[in-house]
mmCIF file of C-alpha atoms in Angstrom:
data_model
loop_
_atom_site.group_PDB
_atom_site.id
_atom_site.type_symbol
_atom_site.label_atom_id
_atom_site.label_comp_id
_atom_site.label_asym_id
_atom_site.label_seq_id
_atom_site.Cartn_x
_atom_site.Cartn_y
_atom_site.Cartn_z
ATOM 1 C CA MET A 1 -2.270 30.330 -9.213
ATOM 2 C CA LEU A 2 -1.360 30.483 -5.540
ATOM 3 C CA ASP A 3 -4.804 29.122 -4.620
ATOM 4 C CA THR A 4 -4.346 26.216 -7.017
ATOM 5 C CA LEU A 5 -0.936 25.412 -5.555
ATOM 6 C CA HIS A 6 -2.364 25.545 -2.045
ATOM 7 C CA SER A 7 -5.197 23.180 -3.063
ATOM 8 C CA ILE A 8 -2.735 20.711 -4.566
ATOM 9 C CA LEU A 9 -0.576 20.742 -1.447
ATOM 10 C CA GLU A 10 -3.619 20.174 0.756
ATOM 11 C CA MET A 11 -4.648 17.260 -1.457
ATOM 12 C CA ARG A 12 -1.190 15.711 -1.190
ATOM 13 C CA ASP A 13 -1.357 16.026 2.597
ATOM 14 C CA LYS A 14 -4.732 14.270 2.655
ATOM 15 C CA ILE A 15 -3.508 11.511 0.352
ATOM 16 C CA LYS A 16 -0.487 11.007 2.619
ATOM 17 C CA ILE A 17 -2.702 10.725 5.683
ATOM 18 C CA ILE A 18 -4.992 8.218 3.973
ATOM 19 C CA SER A 19 -2.097 6.130 2.655
ATOM 20 C CA ASP A 20 -0.446 6.112 6.097
ATOM 21 C CA MET A 21 -3.689 4.955 7.689
ATOM 22 C CA ALA A 22 -4.101 2.201 5.087
ATOM 23 C CA PHE A 23 -0.518 1.071 5.628
ATOM 24 C CA ASP A 24 -0.967 0.998 9.395
ATOM 25 C CA ALA A 25 -4.139 -1.062 8.978
ATOM 26 C CA VAL A 26 -2.257 -3.868 7.200
ATOM 27 C CA ASP A 27 0.990 -3.640 9.177
ATOM 28 C CA GLU A 28 -0.278 -6.167 11.730
ATOM 29 C CA ASP A 29 2.902 -6.333 13.809
ATOM 30 C CA MET A 30 3.311 -2.526 13.718
ATOM 31 C CA SER A 31 6.893 -2.931 12.503
ATOM 32 C CA GLY A 32 6.637 -0.060 10.044
ATOM 33 C CA GLU A 33 7.260 -2.542 7.234
ATOM 34 C CA LEU A 34 5.076 -4.953 5.315
ATOM 35 C CA ASP A 35 6.325 -8.506 5.234
ATOM 36 C CA LEU A 36 5.401 -11.200 2.734
ATOM 37 C CA ASP A 37 2.547 -12.514 4.881
ATOM 38 C CA GLU A 38 1.002 -9.071 5.457
ATOM 39 C CA LEU A 39 1.242 -8.149 1.775
ATOM 40 C CA GLY A 40 -0.199 -11.525 0.800
ATOM 41 C CA LYS A 41 -3.236 -11.002 3.028
ATOM 42 C CA VAL A 42 -3.877 -7.602 1.468
ATOM 43 C CA LEU A 43 -3.457 -8.776 -2.117
ATOM 44 C CA ARG A 44 -5.637 -11.847 -1.576
ATOM 45 C CA SER A 45 -8.326 -9.759 0.116
ATOM 46 C CA VAL A 46 -8.361 -7.231 -2.727
ATOM 47 C CA ALA A 47 -8.519 -10.027 -5.310
ATOM 48 C CA LYS A 48 -11.450 -11.603 -3.475
ATOM 49 C CA GLU A 49 -13.310 -8.277 -3.300
ATOM 50 C CA MET A 50 -12.724 -7.750 -7.016
ATOM 51 C CA ARG A 51 -13.730 -11.343 -7.782
ATOM 52 C CA LEU A 52 -10.333 -12.095 -9.317
ATOM 53 C CA ASN A 53 -8.190 -15.178 -8.992
ATOM 54 C CA PRO A 54 -6.071 -14.898 -5.855
ATOM 55 C CA PRO A 55 -2.397 -14.157 -6.391
ATOM 56 C CA THR A 56 0.017 -17.037 -6.064
ATOM 57 C CA ASP A 57 2.873 -16.967 -3.574
ATOM 58 C CA ASN A 58 5.181 -16.235 -6.513
ATOM 59 C CA ASP A 59 2.981 -13.292 -7.572
ATOM 60 C CA ILE A 60 3.223 -11.855 -4.057
ATOM 61 C CA ILE A 61 7.002 -12.332 -3.991
ATOM 62 C CA GLN A 62 7.269 -10.487 -7.305
ATOM 63 C CA VAL A 63 5.106 -7.603 -6.058
ATOM 64 C CA LEU A 64 7.177 -7.323 -2.889
ATOM 65 C CA ALA A 65 10.403 -7.333 -4.918
ATOM 66 C CA GLU A 66 9.024 -4.575 -7.141
ATOM 67 C CA LEU A 67 7.913 -2.407 -4.206
ATOM 68 C CA ASP A 68 10.882 -3.005 -1.901
ATOM 69 C CA GLN A 69 13.405 -0.687 -3.491
ATOM 70 C CA ASN A 70 16.019 -0.925 -0.714
ATOM 71 C CA ASN A 71 15.705 -4.669 0.005
ATOM 72 C CA ASP A 72 14.826 -4.232 3.653
#
């Protein structure tokens, strides 16, 4: 059981590192926050790669509102 717990903790550490790197890659101004423009670029790029319709400005605003829990 201890080995399993250790494996899970290592996995969480790796996921954190990967998510931090992905965040830093899209945080163009290195502010530590994603603004509407940065998020829009990411969402539009992902939609293009997935061959989906690009999100509208309103879609991006709604995503940002959902993710920004402290309104900063």
